Amino acid sequence: MSNLQLRVISAVILAAIVLILTWIGGLPFRLLAIVIAAAMFYEWVSMTRGGLKISPFMPYCAFGLSMLVLFWMPNVLIVLMAIILPAAIAALFAETRGQGIWVAKGFLYAAASGLALSYLRGDSDAGLIAILFLFAVVWATDIAAYFVGRAFGGPKLALTISPGKTWSGAIGGTTGGIAAGMTIGALSGEASYGLFVTAVLLSVVAQIGDLFESSVKRFAGIKDSSNLIPGHGGVMDRVDGLVVAAMALYVIGALAGHPDQPALALF
């Protein structure tokens, strides 16, 4: 089987699983978000382990306990404390051993990703629309950026971080993300100016998330975050833009007055 065939098969299977669990929502989707977050933390620690002088066993246990709290999802403030406190302890523990705070950074990055996805979906119809809107913007941004960038080329977006990305691709990606997001908005009856601005923001943030993950891999001196997904590399390689955009969308909903059900402020 060629690498392209493997990539296509893996992509179809993963997309089907994600969309089915998104449709169901509730606990099944929360479990998906927790699995994504756990895989991200595992990959982060694996990528940066060269600078660790301790076993990652304790960070894994702490992260698992935080995700257990997210599994029950009693209240967003309780979940935040279950994430921030272990991360702060991990940072202090790392600093006393001269290891920097890479474990704590990965802890917050992965846990915030799981939290944002879980609370955005929730159990409501608005949560379903919010996640579909998020998927549409991010996936369309990624696809459009790739094809527009290959077609037009031009000045590089971030040469030292990701040499293949161009400004034409970034602009094309944002245009595609807006079109896809507004299509979901129109189908749901919520195609407002505010949603347009949100789509622009999410598309830009998703591309920043992609560059952020690329910078971490460049720092670690690796090509893929792991080999967990056949033909695709790691989980972080596939969700780098998605999770950062999810955090941004969650913050928008939370600031609008719905920290426990942010989708209600959006749709």
C-alpha atoms as a printed R data frame, in Angstrom:
    type eleno elety resid chain resno       x      y      z
1   ATOM     1    CA   MET     A     1   0.000  0.000  0.000
2   ATOM     2    CA   SER     A     2   1.397  3.405 -0.973
3   ATOM     3    CA   ASN     A     3   1.722  6.216  1.548
4   ATOM     4    CA   LEU     A     4  -0.988  8.183 -0.294
5   ATOM     5    CA   GLN     A     5  -3.434  5.265 -0.054
6   ATOM     6    CA   LEU     A     6  -2.628  4.876  3.634
7   ATOM     7    CA   ARG     A     7  -3.196  8.591  4.222
8   ATOM     8    CA   VAL     A     8  -6.557  8.517  2.437
9   ATOM     9    CA   ILE     A     9  -7.801  5.436  4.303
10  ATOM    10    CA   SER     A    10  -6.687  6.819  7.673
11  ATOM    11    CA   ALA     A    11  -8.269 10.199  6.913
12  ATOM    12    CA   VAL     A    12 -11.614  8.674  5.917
13  ATOM    13    CA   ILE     A    13 -11.761  6.440  8.998
14  ATOM    14    CA   LEU     A    14 -10.780  9.254 11.374
15  ATOM    15    CA   ALA     A    15 -13.198 11.733  9.798
16  ATOM    16    CA   ALA     A    16 -16.055  9.222 10.073
17  ATOM    17    CA   ILE     A    17 -15.318  8.538 13.750
18  ATOM    18    CA   VAL     A    18 -14.988 12.226 14.606
19  ATOM    19    CA   LEU     A    19 -18.180 13.250 12.782
20  ATOM    20    CA   ILE     A    20 -20.223 10.408 14.311
21  ATOM    21    CA   LEU     A    21 -19.080 11.275 17.848
22  ATOM    22    CA   THR     A    22 -19.659 14.965 17.133
23  ATOM    23    CA   TRP     A    23 -23.230 14.192 16.083
24  ATOM    24    CA   ILE     A    24 -23.839 12.135 19.248
25  ATOM    25    CA   GLY     A    25 -22.231 14.714 21.554
26  ATOM    26    CA   GLY     A    26 -22.308 14.410 25.329
27  ATOM    27    CA   LEU     A    27 -20.100 11.810 26.981
28  ATOM    28    CA   PRO     A    28 -18.936 10.099 23.749
29  ATOM    29    CA   PHE     A    29 -17.618 13.389 22.373
30  ATOM    30    CA   ARG     A    30 -16.033 14.254 25.736
31  ATOM    31    CA   LEU     A    31 -14.177 10.954 25.587
32  ATOM    32    CA   LEU     A    32 -12.960 11.853 22.091
33  ATOM    33    CA   ALA     A    33 -11.729 15.238 23.351
34  ATOM    34    CA   ILE     A    34  -9.929 13.564 26.264
35  ATOM    35    CA   VAL     A    35  -8.279 11.009 23.961
36  ATOM    36    CA   ILE     A    36  -7.082 13.841 21.694
37  ATOM    37    CA   ALA     A    37  -5.736 15.795 24.678
38  ATOM    38    CA   ALA     A    38  -3.993 12.724 26.149
39  ATOM    39    CA   ALA     A    39  -2.371 11.892 22.804
40  ATOM    40    CA   MET     A    40  -1.199 15.498 22.445
41  ATOM    41    CA   PHE     A    41   0.381 15.486 25.908
42  ATOM    42    CA   TYR     A    42   2.079 12.157 25.221
43  ATOM    43    CA   GLU     A    43   3.510 13.496 21.956
44  ATOM    44    CA   TRP     A    44   4.595 16.761 23.563
45  ATOM    45    CA   VAL     A    45   6.491 14.979 26.346
46  ATOM    46    CA   SER     A    46   8.001 12.540 23.832
47  ATOM    47    CA   MET     A    47   9.181 15.373 21.589
48  ATOM    48    CA   THR     A    48  10.757 17.380 24.409
49  ATOM    49    CA   ARG     A    49  11.961 14.487 26.541
50  ATOM    50    CA   GLY     A    50  15.546 15.043 25.460
51  ATOM    51    CA   GLY     A    51  15.697 17.840 28.026
52  ATOM    52    CA   LEU     A    52  14.035 15.883 30.826
53  ATOM    53    CA   LYS     A    53  16.035 14.456 33.701
54  ATOM    54    CA   ILE     A    54  13.060 12.611 35.173
55  ATOM    55    CA   SER     A    55  10.666  9.905 34.071
56  ATOM    56    CA   PRO     A    56   7.451 11.279 32.523
57  ATOM    57    CA   PHE     A    57   5.441  8.888 34.710
58  ATOM    58    CA   MET     A    58   4.393 11.551 37.216
59  ATOM    59    CA   PRO     A    59   3.368 14.123 34.562
60  ATOM    60    CA   TYR     A    60   1.298 11.423 32.847
61  ATOM    61    CA   CYS     A    61  -0.451 10.567 36.128
62  ATOM    62    CA   ALA     A    62  -1.177 14.225 36.872
63  ATOM    63    CA   PHE     A    63  -2.553 14.746 33.392
64  ATOM    64    CA   GLY     A    64  -4.714 11.641 33.708
65  ATOM    65    CA   LEU     A    65  -6.252 12.962 36.941
66  ATOM    66    CA   SER     A    66  -7.006 16.303 35.282
67  ATOM    67    CA   MET     A    67  -8.705 14.545 32.389
68  ATOM    68    CA   LEU     A    68 -10.729 12.476 34.854
69  ATOM    69    CA   VAL     A    69 -12.171 15.714 36.244
70  ATOM    70    CA   LEU     A    70 -12.925 16.877 32.690
71  ATOM    71    CA   PHE     A    71 -14.659 13.537 32.076
72  ATOM    72    CA   TRP     A    72 -17.208 14.343 34.813
73  ATOM    73    CA   MET     A    73 -17.288 18.029 33.794
74  ATOM    74    CA   PRO     A    74 -18.973 19.343 36.981
75  ATOM    75    CA   ASN     A    75 -18.137 23.019 36.421
76  ATOM    76    CA   VAL     A    76 -15.690 24.855 34.213
77  ATOM    77    CA   LEU     A    77 -13.994 26.550 37.198
78  ATOM    78    CA   ILE     A    78 -13.401 23.193 38.886
79  ATOM    79    CA   VAL     A    79 -11.981 21.786 35.658
80  ATOM    80    CA   LEU     A    80  -9.716 24.814 35.224
81  ATOM    81    CA   MET     A    81  -8.334 24.384 38.727
82  ATOM    82    CA   ALA     A    82  -7.781 20.683 38.051
83  ATOM    83    CA   ILE     A    83  -5.685 21.710 35.047
84  ATOM    84    CA   ILE     A    84  -3.866 24.809 36.314
85  ATOM    85    CA   LEU     A    85  -2.763 23.491 39.709
86  ATOM    86    CA   PRO     A    86  -1.027 20.329 38.399
87  ATOM    87    CA   ALA     A    87   0.532 22.377 35.606
88  ATOM    88    CA   ALA     A    88   1.885 24.900 38.123
89  ATOM    89    CA   ILE     A    89   3.278 22.088 40.265
90  ATOM    90    CA   ALA     A    90   4.854 20.506 37.195
91  ATOM    91    CA   ALA     A    91   6.446 23.842 36.286
92  ATOM    92    CA   LEU     A    92   7.854 24.313 39.784
93  ATOM    93    CA   PHE     A    93   9.106 20.711 39.855
94  ATOM    94    CA   ALA     A    94  10.775 21.164 36.477
95  ATOM    95    CA   GLU     A    95  12.415 24.458 37.408
96  ATOM    96    CA   THR     A    96  14.002 22.992 40.538
97  ATOM    97    CA   ARG     A    97  15.766 20.480 38.271
98  ATOM    98    CA   GLY     A    98  16.837 22.997 35.669
99  ATOM    99    CA   GLN     A    99  14.603 21.517 32.987
100 ATOM   100    CA   GLY     A   100  12.665 24.601 32.018
101 ATOM   101    CA   ILE     A   101   8.887 24.460 31.955
102 ATOM   102    CA   TRP     A   102   8.266 22.369 28.836
103 ATOM   103    CA   VAL     A   103   6.193 19.780 30.681
104 ATOM   104    CA   ALA     A   104   3.963 22.480 32.166
105 ATOM   105    CA   LYS     A   105   3.559 24.167 28.776
106 ATOM   106    CA   GLY     A   106   2.503 20.886 27.194
107 ATOM   107    CA   PHE     A   107   0.187 20.195 30.122
108 ATOM   108    CA   LEU     A   108  -1.657 23.476 29.625
109 ATOM   109    CA   TYR     A   109  -1.680 23.220 25.818
110 ATOM   110    CA   ALA     A   110  -3.145 19.718 25.735
111 ATOM   111    CA   ALA     A   111  -5.550 20.142 28.653
112 ATOM   112    CA   ALA     A   112  -6.907 23.442 27.335
113 ATOM   113    CA   SER     A   113  -7.524 21.720 24.000
114 ATOM   114    CA   GLY     A   114  -9.603 18.994 25.646
115 ATOM   115    CA   LEU     A   115 -11.493 21.516 27.752
116 ATOM   116    CA   ALA     A   116 -12.335 23.799 24.817
117 ATOM   117    CA   LEU     A   117 -13.592 20.972 22.601
118 ATOM   118    CA   SER     A   118 -15.629 19.373 25.411
119 ATOM   119    CA   TYR     A   119 -17.390 22.537 26.505
120 ATOM   120    CA   LEU     A   120 -17.998 23.784 22.974
121 ATOM   121    CA   ARG     A   121 -19.887 20.620 22.043
122 ATOM   122    CA   GLY     A   122 -21.675 19.971 25.323
123 ATOM   123    CA   ASP     A   123 -25.084 18.337 24.934
124 ATOM   124    CA   SER     A   124 -27.008 21.012 23.033
125 ATOM   125    CA   ASP     A   125 -27.931 21.515 19.376
126 ATOM   126    CA   ALA     A   126 -26.033 24.807 19.534
127 ATOM   127    CA   GLY     A   127 -22.942 22.828 20.524
128 ATOM   128    CA   LEU     A   128 -23.290 20.616 17.462
129 ATOM   129    CA   ILE     A   129 -23.493 23.653 15.175
130 ATOM   130    CA   ALA     A   130 -20.544 25.303 16.941
131 ATOM   131    CA   ILE     A   131 -18.301 22.259 16.422
132 ATOM   132    CA   LEU     A   132 -19.390 21.850 12.792
133 ATOM   133    CA   PHE     A   133 -18.660 25.555 12.262
134 ATOM   134    CA   LEU     A   134 -15.232 25.075 13.836
135 ATOM   135    CA   PHE     A   135 -14.484 22.022 11.684
136 ATOM   136    CA   ALA     A   136 -15.654 23.773  8.528
137 ATOM   137    CA   VAL     A   137 -13.493 26.860  9.073
138 ATOM   138    CA   VAL     A   138 -10.349 24.989 10.091
139 ATOM   139    CA   TRP     A   139 -10.527 22.182  7.544
140 ATOM   140    CA   ALA     A   140 -11.386 24.536  4.671
141 ATOM   141    CA   THR     A   141  -8.558 26.850  5.734
142 ATOM   142    CA   ASP     A   142  -6.087 23.978  5.673
143 ATOM   143    CA   ILE     A   143  -7.234 22.644  2.291
144 ATOM   144    CA   ALA     A   144  -7.513 26.033  0.578
145 ATOM   145    CA   ALA     A   145  -4.137 27.186  1.931
146 ATOM   146    CA   TYR     A   146  -2.459 24.083  0.525
147 ATOM   147    CA   PHE     A   147  -3.889 24.324 -2.977
148 ATOM   148    CA   VAL     A   148  -3.722 28.118 -3.312
149 ATOM   149    CA   GLY     A   149  -0.167 28.130 -1.999
150 ATOM   150    CA   ARG     A   150   0.895 25.477 -4.512
151 ATOM   151    CA   ALA     A   151  -0.869 27.269 -7.349
152 ATOM   152    CA   PHE     A   152   0.403 30.809 -6.736
153 ATOM   153    CA   GLY     A   153   3.482 30.469 -4.535
154 ATOM   154    CA   GLY     A   154   5.078 33.818 -3.762
155 ATOM   155    CA   PRO     A   155   6.647 35.247 -0.594
156 ATOM   156    CA   LYS     A   156   7.087 32.876  2.320
157 ATOM   157    CA   LEU     A   157   4.884 33.292  5.381
158 ATOM   158    CA   ALA     A   158   7.374 32.054  7.989
159 ATOM   159    CA   LEU     A   159  10.508 30.803  6.255
160 ATOM   160    CA   THR     A   160  12.422 29.790  9.385
161 ATOM   161    CA   ILE     A   161   9.482 27.870 10.886
162 ATOM   162    CA   SER     A   162   7.645 26.327  7.941
163 ATOM   163    CA   PRO     A   163   9.361 26.966  4.575
164 ATOM   164    CA   GLY     A   164   6.464 25.590  2.524
165 ATOM   165    CA   LYS     A   165   3.879 28.131  3.684
166 ATOM   166    CA   THR     A   166   3.271 31.273  1.639
167 ATOM   167    CA   TRP     A   167   1.298 34.479  2.064
168 ATOM   168    CA   SER     A   168  -0.847 33.535 -0.925
169 ATOM   169    CA   GLY     A   169  -1.704 30.258  0.789
170 ATOM   170    CA   ALA     A   170  -2.542 32.047  4.033
171 ATOM   171    CA   ILE     A   171  -4.874 34.492  2.267
172 ATOM   172    CA   GLY     A   172  -6.446 31.717  0.212
173 ATOM   173    CA   GLY     A   173  -6.874 29.619  3.344
174 ATOM   174    CA   THR     A   174  -8.624 32.438  5.190
175 ATOM   175    CA   THR     A   175 -10.925 33.019  2.220
176 ATOM   176    CA   GLY     A   176 -11.814 29.329  2.098
177 ATOM   177    CA   GLY     A   177 -12.339 29.197  5.860
178 ATOM   178    CA   ILE     A   178 -14.714 32.166  5.765
179 ATOM   179    CA   ALA     A   179 -16.723 30.651  2.906
180 ATOM   180    CA   ALA     A   180 -17.057 27.296  4.676
181 ATOM   181    CA   GLY     A   181 -17.922 28.871  8.023
182 ATOM   182    CA   MET     A   182 -20.561 31.154  6.563
183 ATOM   183    CA   THR     A   183 -22.077 28.201  4.723
184 ATOM   184    CA   ILE     A   184 -22.611 26.449  8.063
185 ATOM   185    CA   GLY     A   185 -23.946 29.721  9.448
186 ATOM   186    CA   ALA     A   186 -26.414 30.097  6.579
187 ATOM   187    CA   LEU     A   187 -27.627 26.503  6.939
188 ATOM   188    CA   SER     A   188 -28.195 27.073 10.657
189 ATOM   189    CA   GLY     A   189 -29.871 30.463 10.148
190 ATOM   190    CA   GLU     A   190 -27.066 32.360 11.923
191 ATOM   191    CA   ALA     A   191 -25.147 33.963  9.040
192 ATOM   192    CA   SER     A   192 -24.474 37.256 10.850
193 ATOM   193    CA   TYR     A   193 -21.698 39.841 10.636
194 ATOM   194    CA   GLY     A   194 -20.459 38.632 14.027
195 ATOM   195    CA   LEU     A   195 -20.149 35.104 12.672
196 ATOM   196    CA   PHE     A   196 -18.198 36.439  9.687
197 ATOM   197    CA   VAL     A   197 -15.703 38.142 12.018
198 ATOM   198    CA   THR     A   198 -15.490 34.954 14.090
199 ATOM   199    CA   ALA     A   199 -14.720 32.903 10.978
200 ATOM   200    CA   VAL     A   200 -11.923 35.308 10.013
201 ATOM   201    CA   LEU     A   201 -10.483 35.131 13.523
202 ATOM   202    CA   LEU     A   202 -10.639 31.340 13.701
203 ATOM   203    CA   SER     A   203  -9.002 30.920 10.291
204 ATOM   204    CA   VAL     A   204  -6.106 33.188 11.243
205 ATOM   205    CA   VAL     A   205  -5.736 31.573 14.676
206 ATOM   206    CA   ALA     A   206  -5.786 28.076 13.115
207 ATOM   207    CA   GLN     A   207  -2.864 29.031 10.875
208 ATOM   208    CA   ILE     A   208  -0.992 30.452 13.857
209 ATOM   209    CA   GLY     A   209  -1.603 27.162 15.678
210 ATOM   210    CA   ASP     A   210  -0.130 25.294 12.733
211 ATOM   211    CA   LEU     A   211   2.980 27.471 12.831
212 ATOM   212    CA   PHE     A   212   3.241 27.055 16.602
213 ATOM   213    CA   GLU     A   213   3.321 23.266 16.321
214 ATOM   214    CA   SER     A   214   5.850 23.507 13.496
215 ATOM   215    CA   SER     A   215   8.093 25.648 15.712
216 ATOM   216    CA   VAL     A   216   7.908 23.061 18.520
217 ATOM   217    CA   LYS     A   217   8.869 20.268 16.116
218 ATOM   218    CA   ARG     A   218  11.715 22.365 14.722
219 ATOM   219    CA   PHE     A   219  12.916 22.995 18.286
220 ATOM   220    CA   ALA     A   220  12.814 19.241 18.948
221 ATOM   221    CA   GLY     A   221  14.481 18.497 15.598
222 ATOM   222    CA   ILE     A   222  11.798 16.122 14.313
223 ATOM   223    CA   LYS     A   223   9.505 15.944 11.293
224 ATOM   224    CA   ASP     A   224   6.345 14.432 12.858
225 ATOM   225    CA   SER     A   225   5.057 14.663 16.423
226 ATOM   226    CA   SER     A   226   4.703 10.846 16.477
227 ATOM   227    CA   ASN     A   227   3.598  7.887 14.354
228 ATOM   228    CA   LEU     A   228   0.241  7.339 16.053
229 ATOM   229    CA   ILE     A   229  -1.785  7.910 12.856
230 ATOM   230    CA   PRO     A   230  -0.740  5.723  9.898
231 ATOM   231    CA   GLY     A   231   0.353  7.876  6.981
232 ATOM   232    CA   HIS     A   232  -0.254 11.121  8.854
233 ATOM   233    CA   GLY     A   233   2.283 11.253 11.660
234 ATOM   234    CA   GLY     A   234   0.993 12.318 15.044
235 ATOM   235    CA   VAL     A   235  -2.228 13.634 16.528
236 ATOM   236    CA   MET     A   236  -0.690 17.080 17.006
237 ATOM   237    CA   ASP     A   237   0.165 17.129 13.307
238 ATOM   238    CA   ARG     A   238  -3.530 16.772 12.483
239 ATOM   239    CA   VAL     A   239  -5.165 18.966 15.138
240 ATOM   240    CA   ASP     A   240  -2.601 21.752 15.630
241 ATOM   241    CA   GLY     A   241  -4.777 24.428 14.029
242 ATOM   242    CA   LEU     A   242  -8.065 22.918 15.202
243 ATOM   243    CA   VAL     A   243  -7.341 22.938 18.932
244 ATOM   244    CA   VAL     A   244  -6.018 26.501 18.996
245 ATOM   245    CA   ALA     A   245  -9.080 27.658 17.043
246 ATOM   246    CA   ALA     A   246 -11.268 25.708 19.494
247 ATOM   247    CA   MET     A   247  -9.654 27.570 22.400
248 ATOM   248    CA   ALA     A   248 -10.343 30.884 20.674
249 ATOM   249    CA   LEU     A   249 -13.968 29.965 19.982
250 ATOM   250    CA   TYR     A   250 -14.443 28.837 23.580
251 ATOM   251    CA   VAL     A   251 -13.032 32.132 24.890
252 ATOM   252    CA   ILE     A   252 -15.425 34.095 22.659
253 ATOM   253    CA   GLY     A   253 -18.406 32.169 24.017
254 ATOM   254    CA   ALA     A   254 -17.171 32.343 27.606
255 ATOM   255    CA   LEU     A   255 -16.613 36.111 27.461
256 ATOM   256    CA   ALA     A   256 -20.137 36.475 26.099
257 ATOM   257    CA   GLY     A   257 -21.367 35.104 29.411
258 ATOM   258    CA   HIS     A   258 -21.562 31.349 28.857
259 ATOM   259    CA   PRO     A   259 -18.400 29.684 30.273
260 ATOM   260    CA   ASP     A   260 -20.192 26.357 30.823
261 ATOM   261    CA   GLN     A   261 -22.119 26.437 27.523
262 ATOM   262    CA   PRO     A   262 -20.180 28.753 25.181
263 ATOM   263    CA   ALA     A   263 -22.034 27.554 22.089
264 ATOM   264    CA   LEU     A   264 -25.231 29.235 23.339
265 ATOM   265    CA   ALA     A   265 -23.555 32.603 22.892
266 ATOM   266    CA   LEU     A   266 -22.620 31.752 19.319
267 ATOM   267    CA   PHE     A   267 -25.631 29.913 17.871
